[in-house]
Coordinates of C-alpha atoms in Angstrom, one line a residue:
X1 CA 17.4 -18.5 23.9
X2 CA 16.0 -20.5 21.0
X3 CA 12.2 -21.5 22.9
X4 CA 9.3 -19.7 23.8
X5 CA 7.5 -21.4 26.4
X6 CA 3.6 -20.8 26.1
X7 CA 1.2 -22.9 28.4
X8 CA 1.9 -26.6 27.4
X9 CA 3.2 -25.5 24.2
X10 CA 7.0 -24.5 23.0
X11 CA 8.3 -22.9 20.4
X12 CA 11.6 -23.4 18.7
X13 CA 12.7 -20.0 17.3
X14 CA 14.6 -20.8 14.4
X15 CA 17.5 -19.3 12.8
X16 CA 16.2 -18.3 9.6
X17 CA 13.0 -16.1 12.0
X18 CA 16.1 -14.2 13.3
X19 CA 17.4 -13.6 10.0
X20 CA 14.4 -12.3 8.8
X21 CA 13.6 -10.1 11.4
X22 CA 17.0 -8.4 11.8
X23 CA 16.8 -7.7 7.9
X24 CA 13.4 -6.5 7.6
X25 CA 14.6 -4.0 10.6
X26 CA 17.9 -2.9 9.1
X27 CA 17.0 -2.6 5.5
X28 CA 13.4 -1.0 6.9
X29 CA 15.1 1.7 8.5
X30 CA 17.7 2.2 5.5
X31 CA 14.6 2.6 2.8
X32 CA 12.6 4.2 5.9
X33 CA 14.4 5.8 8.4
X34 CA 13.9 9.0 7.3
X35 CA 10.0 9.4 7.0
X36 CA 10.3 7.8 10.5
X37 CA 12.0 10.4 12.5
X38 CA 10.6 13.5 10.9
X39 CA 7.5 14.5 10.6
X40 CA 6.4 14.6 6.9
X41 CA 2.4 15.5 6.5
X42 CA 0.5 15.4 3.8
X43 CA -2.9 16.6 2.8
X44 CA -4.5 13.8 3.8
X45 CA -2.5 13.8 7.4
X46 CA -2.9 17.5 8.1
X47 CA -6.7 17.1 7.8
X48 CA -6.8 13.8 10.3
X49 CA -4.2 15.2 12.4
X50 CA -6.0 13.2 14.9
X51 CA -7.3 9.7 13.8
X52 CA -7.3 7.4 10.6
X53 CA -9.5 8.9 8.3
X54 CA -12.5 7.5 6.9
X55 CA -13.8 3.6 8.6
X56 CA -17.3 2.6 8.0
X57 CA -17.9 5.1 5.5
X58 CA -15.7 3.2 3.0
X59 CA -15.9 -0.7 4.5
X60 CA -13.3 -0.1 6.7
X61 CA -15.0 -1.1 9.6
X62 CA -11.6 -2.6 11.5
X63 CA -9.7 0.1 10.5
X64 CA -10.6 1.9 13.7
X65 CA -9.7 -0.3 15.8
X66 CA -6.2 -1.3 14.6
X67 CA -5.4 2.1 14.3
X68 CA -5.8 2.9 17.5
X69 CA -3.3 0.2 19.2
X70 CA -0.7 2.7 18.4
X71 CA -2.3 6.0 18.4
X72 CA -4.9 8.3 17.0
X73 CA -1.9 10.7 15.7
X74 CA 0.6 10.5 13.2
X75 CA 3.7 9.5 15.2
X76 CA 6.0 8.4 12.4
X77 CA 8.4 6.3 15.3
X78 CA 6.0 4.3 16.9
X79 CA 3.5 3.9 14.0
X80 CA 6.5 3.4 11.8
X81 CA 8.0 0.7 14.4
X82 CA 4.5 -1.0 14.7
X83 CA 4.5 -1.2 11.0
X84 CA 7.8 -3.3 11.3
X85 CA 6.2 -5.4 13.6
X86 CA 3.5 -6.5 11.8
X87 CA 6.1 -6.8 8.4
X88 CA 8.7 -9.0 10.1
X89 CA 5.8 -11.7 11.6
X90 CA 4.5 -11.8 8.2
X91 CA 8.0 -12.5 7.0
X92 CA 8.0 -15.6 9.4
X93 CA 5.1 -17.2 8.3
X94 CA 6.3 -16.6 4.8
X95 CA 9.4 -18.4 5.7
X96 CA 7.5 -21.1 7.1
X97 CA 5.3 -21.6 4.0
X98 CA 7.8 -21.5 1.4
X99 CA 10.2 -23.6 3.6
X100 CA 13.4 -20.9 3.2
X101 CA 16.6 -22.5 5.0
X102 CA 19.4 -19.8 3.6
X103 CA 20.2 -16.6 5.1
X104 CA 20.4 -15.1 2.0
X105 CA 16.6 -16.3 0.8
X106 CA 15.4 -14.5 4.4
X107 CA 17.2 -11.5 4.2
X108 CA 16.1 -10.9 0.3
X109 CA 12.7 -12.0 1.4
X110 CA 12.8 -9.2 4.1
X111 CA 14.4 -6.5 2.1
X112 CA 12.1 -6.8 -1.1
X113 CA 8.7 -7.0 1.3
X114 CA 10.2 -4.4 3.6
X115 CA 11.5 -1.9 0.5
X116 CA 8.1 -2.4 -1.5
X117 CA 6.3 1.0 -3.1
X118 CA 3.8 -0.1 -1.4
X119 CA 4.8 -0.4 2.0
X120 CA 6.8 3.3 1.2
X121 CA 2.8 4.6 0.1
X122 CA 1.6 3.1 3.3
X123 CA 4.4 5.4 4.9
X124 CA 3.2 8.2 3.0
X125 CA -0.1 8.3 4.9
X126 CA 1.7 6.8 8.6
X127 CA -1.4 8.1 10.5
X128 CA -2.7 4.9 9.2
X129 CA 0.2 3.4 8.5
X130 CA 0.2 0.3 11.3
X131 CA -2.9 -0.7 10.6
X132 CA -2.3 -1.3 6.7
X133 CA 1.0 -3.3 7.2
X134 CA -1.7 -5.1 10.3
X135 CA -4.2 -5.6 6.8
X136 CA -1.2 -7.2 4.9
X137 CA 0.5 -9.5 7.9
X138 CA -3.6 -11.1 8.2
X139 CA -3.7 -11.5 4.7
X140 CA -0.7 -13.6 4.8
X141 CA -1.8 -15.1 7.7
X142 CA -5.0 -16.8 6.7
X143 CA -3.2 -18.3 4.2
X144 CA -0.8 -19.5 6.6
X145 CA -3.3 -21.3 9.1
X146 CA -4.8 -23.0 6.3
X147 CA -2.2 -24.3 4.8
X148 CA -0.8 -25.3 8.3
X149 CA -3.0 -26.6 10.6
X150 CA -6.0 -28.9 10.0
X151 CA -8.8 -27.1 12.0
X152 CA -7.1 -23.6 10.6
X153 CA -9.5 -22.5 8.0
X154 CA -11.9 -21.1 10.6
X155 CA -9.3 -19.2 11.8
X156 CA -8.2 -18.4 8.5
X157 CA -11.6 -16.9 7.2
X158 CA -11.7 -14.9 10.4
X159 CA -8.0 -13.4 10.0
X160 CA -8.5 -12.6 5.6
X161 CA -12.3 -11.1 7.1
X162 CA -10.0 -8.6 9.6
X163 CA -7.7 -8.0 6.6
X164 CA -10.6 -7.1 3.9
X165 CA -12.3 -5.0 6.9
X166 CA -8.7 -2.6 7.4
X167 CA -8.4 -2.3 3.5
X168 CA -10.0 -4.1 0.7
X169 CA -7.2 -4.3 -1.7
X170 CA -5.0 -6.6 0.3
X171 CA -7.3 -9.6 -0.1
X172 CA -4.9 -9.9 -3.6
X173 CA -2.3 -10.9 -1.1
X174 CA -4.1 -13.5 -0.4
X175 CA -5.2 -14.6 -3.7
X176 CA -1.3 -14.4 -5.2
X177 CA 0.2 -16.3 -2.5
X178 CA -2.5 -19.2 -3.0
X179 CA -1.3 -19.1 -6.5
X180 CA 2.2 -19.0 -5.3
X181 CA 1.5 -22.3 -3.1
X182 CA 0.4 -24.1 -6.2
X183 CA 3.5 -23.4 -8.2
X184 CA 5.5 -24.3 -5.1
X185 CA 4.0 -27.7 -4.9
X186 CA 4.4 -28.3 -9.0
X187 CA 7.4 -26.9 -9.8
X188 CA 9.7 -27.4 -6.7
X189 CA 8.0 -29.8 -4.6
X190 CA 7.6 -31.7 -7.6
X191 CA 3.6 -33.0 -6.4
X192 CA 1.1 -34.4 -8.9
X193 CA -1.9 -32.1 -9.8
X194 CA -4.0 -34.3 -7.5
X195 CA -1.9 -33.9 -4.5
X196 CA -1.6 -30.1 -5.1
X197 CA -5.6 -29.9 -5.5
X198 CA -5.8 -31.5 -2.2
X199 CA -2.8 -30.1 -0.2
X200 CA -4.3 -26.0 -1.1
X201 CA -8.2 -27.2 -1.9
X202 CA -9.1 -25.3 1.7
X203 CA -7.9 -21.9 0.2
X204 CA -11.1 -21.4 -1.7
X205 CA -13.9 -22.0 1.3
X206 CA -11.1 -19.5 3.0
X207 CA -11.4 -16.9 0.5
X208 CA -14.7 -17.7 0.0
X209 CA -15.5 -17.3 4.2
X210 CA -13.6 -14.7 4.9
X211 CA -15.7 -12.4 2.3
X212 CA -18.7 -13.5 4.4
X213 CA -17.6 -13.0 7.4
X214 CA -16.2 -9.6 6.8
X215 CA -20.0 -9.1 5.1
X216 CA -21.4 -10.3 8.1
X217 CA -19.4 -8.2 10.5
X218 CA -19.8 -4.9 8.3
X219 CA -23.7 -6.0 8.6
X220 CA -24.0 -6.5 12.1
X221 CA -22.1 -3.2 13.0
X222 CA -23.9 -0.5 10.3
X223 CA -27.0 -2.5 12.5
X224 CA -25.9 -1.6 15.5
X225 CA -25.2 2.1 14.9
X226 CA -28.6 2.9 12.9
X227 CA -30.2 0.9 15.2
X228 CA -29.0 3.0 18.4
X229 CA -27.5 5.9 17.3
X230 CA -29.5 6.7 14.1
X231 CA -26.5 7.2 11.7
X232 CA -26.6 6.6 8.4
X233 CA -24.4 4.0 7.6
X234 CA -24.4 3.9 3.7
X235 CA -20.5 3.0 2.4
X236 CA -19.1 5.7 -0.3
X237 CA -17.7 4.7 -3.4
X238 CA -13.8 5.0 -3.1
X239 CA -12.6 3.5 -5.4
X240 CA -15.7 1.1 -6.5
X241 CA -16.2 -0.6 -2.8
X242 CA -19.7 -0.1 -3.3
X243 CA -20.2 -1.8 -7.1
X244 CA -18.4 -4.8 -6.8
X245 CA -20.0 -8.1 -7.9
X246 CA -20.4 -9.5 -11.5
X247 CA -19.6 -7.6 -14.5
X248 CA -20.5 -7.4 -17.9
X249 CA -18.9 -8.8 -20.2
X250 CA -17.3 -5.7 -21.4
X251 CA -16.8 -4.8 -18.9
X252 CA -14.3 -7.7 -18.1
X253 CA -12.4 -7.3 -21.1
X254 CA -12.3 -3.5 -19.9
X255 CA -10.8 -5.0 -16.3
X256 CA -8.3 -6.8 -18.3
X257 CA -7.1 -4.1 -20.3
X258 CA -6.8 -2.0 -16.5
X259 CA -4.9 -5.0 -15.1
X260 CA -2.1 -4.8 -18.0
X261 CA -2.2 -0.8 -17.7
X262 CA -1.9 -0.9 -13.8
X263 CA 0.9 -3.4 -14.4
X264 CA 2.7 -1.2 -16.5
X265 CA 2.9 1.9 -14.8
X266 CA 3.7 -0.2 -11.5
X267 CA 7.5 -1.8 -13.3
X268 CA 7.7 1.8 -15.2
X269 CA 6.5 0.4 -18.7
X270 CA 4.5 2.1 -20.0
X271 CA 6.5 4.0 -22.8
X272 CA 7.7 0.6 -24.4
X273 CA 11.2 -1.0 -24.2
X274 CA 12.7 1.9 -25.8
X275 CA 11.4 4.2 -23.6
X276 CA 11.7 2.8 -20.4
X277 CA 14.3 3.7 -17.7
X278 CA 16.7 1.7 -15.6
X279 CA 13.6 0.6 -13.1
X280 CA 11.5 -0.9 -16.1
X281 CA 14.9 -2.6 -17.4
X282 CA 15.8 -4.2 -14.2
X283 CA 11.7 -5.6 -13.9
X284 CA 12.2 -7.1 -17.8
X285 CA 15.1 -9.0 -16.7
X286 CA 12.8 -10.0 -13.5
X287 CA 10.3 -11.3 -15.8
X288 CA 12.5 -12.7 -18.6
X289 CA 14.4 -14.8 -15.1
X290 CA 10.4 -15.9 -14.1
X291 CA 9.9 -17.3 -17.5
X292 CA 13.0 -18.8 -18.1
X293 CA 13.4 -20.5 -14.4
X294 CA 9.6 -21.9 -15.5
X295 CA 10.9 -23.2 -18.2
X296 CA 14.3 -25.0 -17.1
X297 CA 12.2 -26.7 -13.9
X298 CA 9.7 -27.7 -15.9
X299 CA 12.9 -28.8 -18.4
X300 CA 14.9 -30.5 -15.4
X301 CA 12.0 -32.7 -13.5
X302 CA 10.7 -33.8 -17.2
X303 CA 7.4 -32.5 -16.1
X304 CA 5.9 -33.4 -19.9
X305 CA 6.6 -37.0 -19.0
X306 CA 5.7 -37.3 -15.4
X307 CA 3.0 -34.5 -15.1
X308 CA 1.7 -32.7 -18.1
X309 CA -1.2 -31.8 -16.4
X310 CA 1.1 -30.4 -14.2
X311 CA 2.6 -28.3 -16.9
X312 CA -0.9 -26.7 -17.6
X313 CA -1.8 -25.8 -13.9
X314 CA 1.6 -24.1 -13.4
X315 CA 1.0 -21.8 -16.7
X316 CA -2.3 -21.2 -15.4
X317 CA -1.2 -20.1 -11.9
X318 CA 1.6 -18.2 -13.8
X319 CA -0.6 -16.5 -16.0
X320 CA -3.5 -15.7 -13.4
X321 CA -1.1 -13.9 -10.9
X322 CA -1.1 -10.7 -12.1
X323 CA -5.2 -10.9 -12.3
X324 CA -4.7 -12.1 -8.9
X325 CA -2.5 -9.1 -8.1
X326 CA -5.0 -6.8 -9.8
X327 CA -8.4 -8.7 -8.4
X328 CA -10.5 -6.0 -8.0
X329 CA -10.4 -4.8 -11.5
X330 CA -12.4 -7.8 -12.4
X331 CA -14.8 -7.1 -9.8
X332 CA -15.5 -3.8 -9.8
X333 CA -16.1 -1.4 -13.4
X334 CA -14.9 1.7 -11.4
X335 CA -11.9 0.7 -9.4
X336 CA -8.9 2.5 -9.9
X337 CA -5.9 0.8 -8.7
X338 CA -2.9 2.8 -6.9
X339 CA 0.2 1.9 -5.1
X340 CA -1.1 1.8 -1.9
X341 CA -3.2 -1.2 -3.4
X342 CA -0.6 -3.3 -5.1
X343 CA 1.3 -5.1 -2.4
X344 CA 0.4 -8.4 -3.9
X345 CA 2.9 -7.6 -7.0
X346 CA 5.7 -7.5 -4.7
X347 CA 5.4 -11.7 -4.6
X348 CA 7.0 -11.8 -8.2
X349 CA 9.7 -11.0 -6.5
X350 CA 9.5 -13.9 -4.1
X351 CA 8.2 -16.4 -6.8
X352 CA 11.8 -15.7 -8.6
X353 CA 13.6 -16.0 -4.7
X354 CA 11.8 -19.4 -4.4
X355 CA 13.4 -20.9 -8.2
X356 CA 16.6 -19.4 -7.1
X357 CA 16.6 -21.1 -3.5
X358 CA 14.6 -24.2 -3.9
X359 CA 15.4 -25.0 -8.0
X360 CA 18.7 -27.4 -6.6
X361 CA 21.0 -25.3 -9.3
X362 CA 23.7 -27.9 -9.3
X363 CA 25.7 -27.3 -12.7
X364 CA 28.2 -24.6 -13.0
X365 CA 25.9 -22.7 -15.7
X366 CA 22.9 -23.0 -13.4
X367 CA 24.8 -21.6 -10.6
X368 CA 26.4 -18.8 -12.8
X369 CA 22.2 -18.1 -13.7
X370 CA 21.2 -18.6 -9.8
X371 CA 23.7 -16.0 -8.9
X372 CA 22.9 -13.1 -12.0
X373 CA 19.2 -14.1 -10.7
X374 CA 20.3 -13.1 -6.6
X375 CA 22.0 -9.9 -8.2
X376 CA 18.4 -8.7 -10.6
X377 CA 16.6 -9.2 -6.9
X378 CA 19.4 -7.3 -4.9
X379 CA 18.9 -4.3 -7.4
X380 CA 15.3 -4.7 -7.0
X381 CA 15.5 -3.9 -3.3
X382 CA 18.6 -1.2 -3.5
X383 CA 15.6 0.5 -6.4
X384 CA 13.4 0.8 -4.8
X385 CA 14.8 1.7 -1.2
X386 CA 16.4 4.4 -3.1
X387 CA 13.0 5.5 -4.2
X388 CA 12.0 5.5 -0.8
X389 CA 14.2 8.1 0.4
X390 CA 13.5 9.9 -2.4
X391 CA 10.1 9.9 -1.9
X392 CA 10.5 11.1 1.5
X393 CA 12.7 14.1 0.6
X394 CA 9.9 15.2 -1.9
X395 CA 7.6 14.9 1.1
X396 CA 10.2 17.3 3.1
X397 CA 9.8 19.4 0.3
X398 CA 6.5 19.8 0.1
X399 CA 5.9 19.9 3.5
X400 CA 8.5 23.4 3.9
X401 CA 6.6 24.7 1.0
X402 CA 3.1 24.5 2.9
X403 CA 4.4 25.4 5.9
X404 CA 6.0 28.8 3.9
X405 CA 2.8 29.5 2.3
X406 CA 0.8 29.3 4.5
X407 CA 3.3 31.5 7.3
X408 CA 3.4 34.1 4.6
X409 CA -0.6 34.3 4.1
X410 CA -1.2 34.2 7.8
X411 CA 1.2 37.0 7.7
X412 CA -1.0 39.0 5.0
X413 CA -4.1 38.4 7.2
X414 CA -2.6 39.4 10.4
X415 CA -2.0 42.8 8.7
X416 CA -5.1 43.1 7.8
X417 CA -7.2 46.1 9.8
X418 CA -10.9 43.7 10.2
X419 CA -8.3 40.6 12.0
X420 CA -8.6 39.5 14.5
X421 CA -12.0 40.1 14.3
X422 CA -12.8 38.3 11.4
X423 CA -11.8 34.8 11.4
X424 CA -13.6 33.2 8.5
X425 CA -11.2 32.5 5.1
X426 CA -12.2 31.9 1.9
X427 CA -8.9 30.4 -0.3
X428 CA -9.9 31.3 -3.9
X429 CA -8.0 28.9 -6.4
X430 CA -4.5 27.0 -5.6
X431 CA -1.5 27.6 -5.2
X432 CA 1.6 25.2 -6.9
X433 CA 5.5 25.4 -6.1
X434 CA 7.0 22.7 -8.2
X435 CA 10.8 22.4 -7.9
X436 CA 12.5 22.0 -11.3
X437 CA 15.2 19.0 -12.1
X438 CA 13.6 17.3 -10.1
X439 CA 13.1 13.5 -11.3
X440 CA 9.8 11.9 -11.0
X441 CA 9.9 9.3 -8.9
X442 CA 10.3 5.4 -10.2
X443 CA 7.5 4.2 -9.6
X444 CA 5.2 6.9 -8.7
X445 CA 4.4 6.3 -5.3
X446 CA 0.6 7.3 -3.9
X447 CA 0.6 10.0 -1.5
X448 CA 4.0 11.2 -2.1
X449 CA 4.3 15.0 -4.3
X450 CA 6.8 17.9 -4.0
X451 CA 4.1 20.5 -4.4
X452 CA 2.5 22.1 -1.9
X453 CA -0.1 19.7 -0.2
X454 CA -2.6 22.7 0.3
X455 CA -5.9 21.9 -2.0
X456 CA -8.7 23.4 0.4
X457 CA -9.4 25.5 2.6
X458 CA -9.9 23.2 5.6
X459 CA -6.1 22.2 4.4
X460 CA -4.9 26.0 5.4
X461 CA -7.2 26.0 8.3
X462 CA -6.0 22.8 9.8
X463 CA -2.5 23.9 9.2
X464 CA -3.1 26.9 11.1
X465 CA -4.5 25.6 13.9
X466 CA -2.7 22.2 14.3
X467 CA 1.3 23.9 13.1
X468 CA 0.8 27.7 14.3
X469 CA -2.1 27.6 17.0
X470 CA -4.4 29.8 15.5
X471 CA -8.2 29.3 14.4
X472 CA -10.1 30.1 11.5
X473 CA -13.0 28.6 10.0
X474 CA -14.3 28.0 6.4
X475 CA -16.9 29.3 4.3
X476 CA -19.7 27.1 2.1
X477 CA -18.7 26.8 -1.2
X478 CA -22.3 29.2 -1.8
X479 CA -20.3 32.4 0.1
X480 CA -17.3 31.9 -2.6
X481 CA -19.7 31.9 -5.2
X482 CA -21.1 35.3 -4.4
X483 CA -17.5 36.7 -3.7
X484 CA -16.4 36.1 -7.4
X485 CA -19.5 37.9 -8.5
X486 CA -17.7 41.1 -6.4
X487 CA -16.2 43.8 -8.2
X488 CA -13.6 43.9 -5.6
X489 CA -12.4 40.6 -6.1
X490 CA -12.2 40.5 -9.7
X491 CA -9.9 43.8 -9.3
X492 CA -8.0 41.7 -6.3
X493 CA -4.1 40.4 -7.8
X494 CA -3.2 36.7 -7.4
X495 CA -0.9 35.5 -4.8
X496 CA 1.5 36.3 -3.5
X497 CA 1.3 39.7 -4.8
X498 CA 0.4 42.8 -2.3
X499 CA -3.6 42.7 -1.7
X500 CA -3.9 39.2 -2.9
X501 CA -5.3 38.9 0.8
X502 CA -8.5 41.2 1.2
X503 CA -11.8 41.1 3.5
X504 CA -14.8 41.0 1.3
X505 CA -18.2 40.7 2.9
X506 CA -17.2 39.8 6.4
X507 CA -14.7 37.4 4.8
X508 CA -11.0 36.9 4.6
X509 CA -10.3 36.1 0.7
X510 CA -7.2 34.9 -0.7
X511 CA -7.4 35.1 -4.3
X512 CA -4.7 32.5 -6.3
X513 CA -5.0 31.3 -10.1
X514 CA -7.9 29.6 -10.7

């Protein structure tokens, strides 16, 4: 069946949407199967075993919401599946925007979307997962109605305001596909400057409305729960939410300086050509085959006879994209970007797909490049799937280190003569288990460590009650104070040595390095 019939209306299903999808499930559950059928926690996950975490308190006001059309737990199928929902419509619409007719452009299209560090960081934390991948398919969307329908930029701001209200970051998505449109209509579509102006002009009131309306939205809800529940409603400031706005100029230069440091460490450059790895290498070529396929389209279509104005508006779109990328650096002084904010880099990848699919590489030298050019993007997506998997085995290491940690310190306090009358624990320090030969992963990916994941007590309590079925409660951070001031535990060994565990004032104290 190649319809859908809805109402009056009926949609053609069209080859390349069935491409797309099958590839963004097949190569999802090869870079992904195997966070999705086991569970992994974290330290963020053991502490909202149930729920997404933090909403209003960080501008997250949707985040509730969408989280909860899957589950309030971390179920790593049907979160994990959802997430591939939401991936493989976004992969349609980008189909439909860029105008992709090959099998090959879709399933690249899928696997380097589907295979991205930052879908795998998204993974990382899959309690919240689904409604991340939900923030990125709305981003894309907004652009989409827009671009495609004449009355769509109401809907548009309304979808980028859902998208800003799940997580902030992926408003760059929007920005670096606008840019992305823009080169499209230069370089391949071949359009004057005036006709591209006027075919993408609607992006900016979109942007522009969808900040307000998310604005609006956050205003009308902190409203609503002073107003008749009395909370305080007062956002935190995660990663500069609460000081964006207009800058200094210092401190732009300073956002600048972030942008090419966040770049970087994302394509594993930071140590310099020399000192790169294979991961780094692979990105150089990716730029070096941007660059050059900018240069042989502008070289092929005589662009500097035709449209030099032209020329300048595709090196400005070029050159902004990674500012798009990294937006919020130039809007807030205190962001600090990580991977589960940089989805929008992931579209260099697809700017290179589109020279590659839509250049018209007729000679035998441009198809010898168009094919080496396939190859760089196929290594991309084999990278970083292998990453992936990687990722997830540190995360199965870390997770049987926890769970042996803390099964031999509930041990020690089940020995103990005062349990199980006293229940309160104090953990004293921390505790690290790092594996050796182990390789860091390439890039690092947010969320994702080989340690143990046990930082605090409530992690160890949590653990306790949500894995072994037992409760304990904390102490306030004055109790621990006055323990250390105890000649009993300044005479107490470190874990795991025998009477690291001790009761000390009505209190169960583990003592670790501190």
């Amino acid at each position: 069946m190649n319809t859908i019939k809805i109402g009056n209306n009926t949609i053609y299903i069209k080859q390349e949407w069935k491409t797309g999808v099958a590839a963004v499930w097949i190569l999802g559950l090869l870079a992904h199967a195997y966070r999705f059928f086991n569970f992994l926690p974290t330290w963020d996950s053991m502490f909202n075993f149930k729920g997404v975490g933090q909403t209003h308190s960080l501008g997250r006001i949707f985040l509730g919401f969408f989280g909860r059309l899957s589950s309030e737990y971390d179920l790593p199928w049907v979160n994990g599946a959802l997430s591939l929902i939401y991936i493989s419509i976004a992969v349609i619409l980008l189909i439909e925007l860029f105008q992709l007719k090959s099998r090959m452009a879709s399933v690249l299209l899928a696997g380097l979307i589907v295979s991205f560090p930052t879908v795998t960081s998204a993974f990382a934390y899959m309690f919240t997962a689904d409604p991340y991948m939900a923030a990125f398919f709305m981003s894309v969307l907004a652009v989409y109605l827009t671009k495609k329908y004449k009355y769509g930029l109401l809907l548009g701001m309304v979808s980028l305001g859902l998208s800003i209200g799940i997580y902030q970051a992926y408003i760059c998505v929007s920005l670096v596909l606008i840019l992305m449109l823009v080169i499209q209509a230069l370089l391949l579509e071949r359009k004057t400057c005036k006709e591209t102006v006027l075919g993408n002009w609607k992006q900016l009131p979109m942007l522009l409305g969808g900040f307000v309306f998310y604005k609006i939205a956050m205003f009308l809800i902190f409203t609503y729960y002073e107003t008749v529940y009395g909370y305080d409603m007062t956002t935190g400031a995660y990663q500069g939410i609460d000081s964006m706005g207009i800058m200094t100029l210092a401190q732009y230069k300073e956002g600048i300086r972030k942008t090419l440091v966040n770049w970087a460490h994302m394509w594993c450059l930071q140590n310099g050509i020399r000192g790169t790895n294979k991961y780094g290498l692979i990105h150089l070529v990716l730029m070096g085959g941007i660059v050059l396929g900018t240069v042989l389209l502008i070289v092929k279509h005589r662009m500097w006879k035709k449209n030099v104005w032209g020329i300048v508006l595709t090196a400005a779109a070029l050159c902004a994209m990674p500012f798009a990328a990294f937006a919020i650096n130039l809007a807030s002084p205190h962001v600090g970007y990580h991977t589960l904010m940089e989805m929008g880099v992931c579209f260099f990848y697809i700017l290179l797909l589109l020279y590659l699919e839509k250049g018209k590489w007729e000679k035998k030298e441009e198809k010898i490049l168009k094919g080496f050019g396939i190859f760089v993007l196929a290594v991309i997506c084999y990278l970083n799937t292998l990453n992936a998997n990687y990722a997830y085995f540190q995360m199965n290491l870390s997770y049987e280190k926890s769970y042996s940690v803390c099964s031999d310190i509930l041990q020690k306090i089940e020995e103990l003569d005062e349990y199980p009358a006293v229940t309160r624990v104090a953990i004293m320090g921390d505790y690290h288990a790092k594996s050796g030969d182990l390789e860091d992963l390439a890039p690092a990916i947010m969320g994702v460590s080989q340690d143990v994941f046990l930082t605090g007590d409530y992690h160890y309590v949590s653990m306790w009650n949500h894995v072994f079925g037992r409760e304990f409660g904390t102490v306030e951070w004055e109790e621990k104070e006055a323990i250390r001031e105890t000649e009993e535990y300044r005479n107490m060994p470190l874990y795991p040595a025998k009477g690291s565990v001790a009761v000390i004032e009505g209190i169960i104290v583990v003592r670790m390095a501190e």
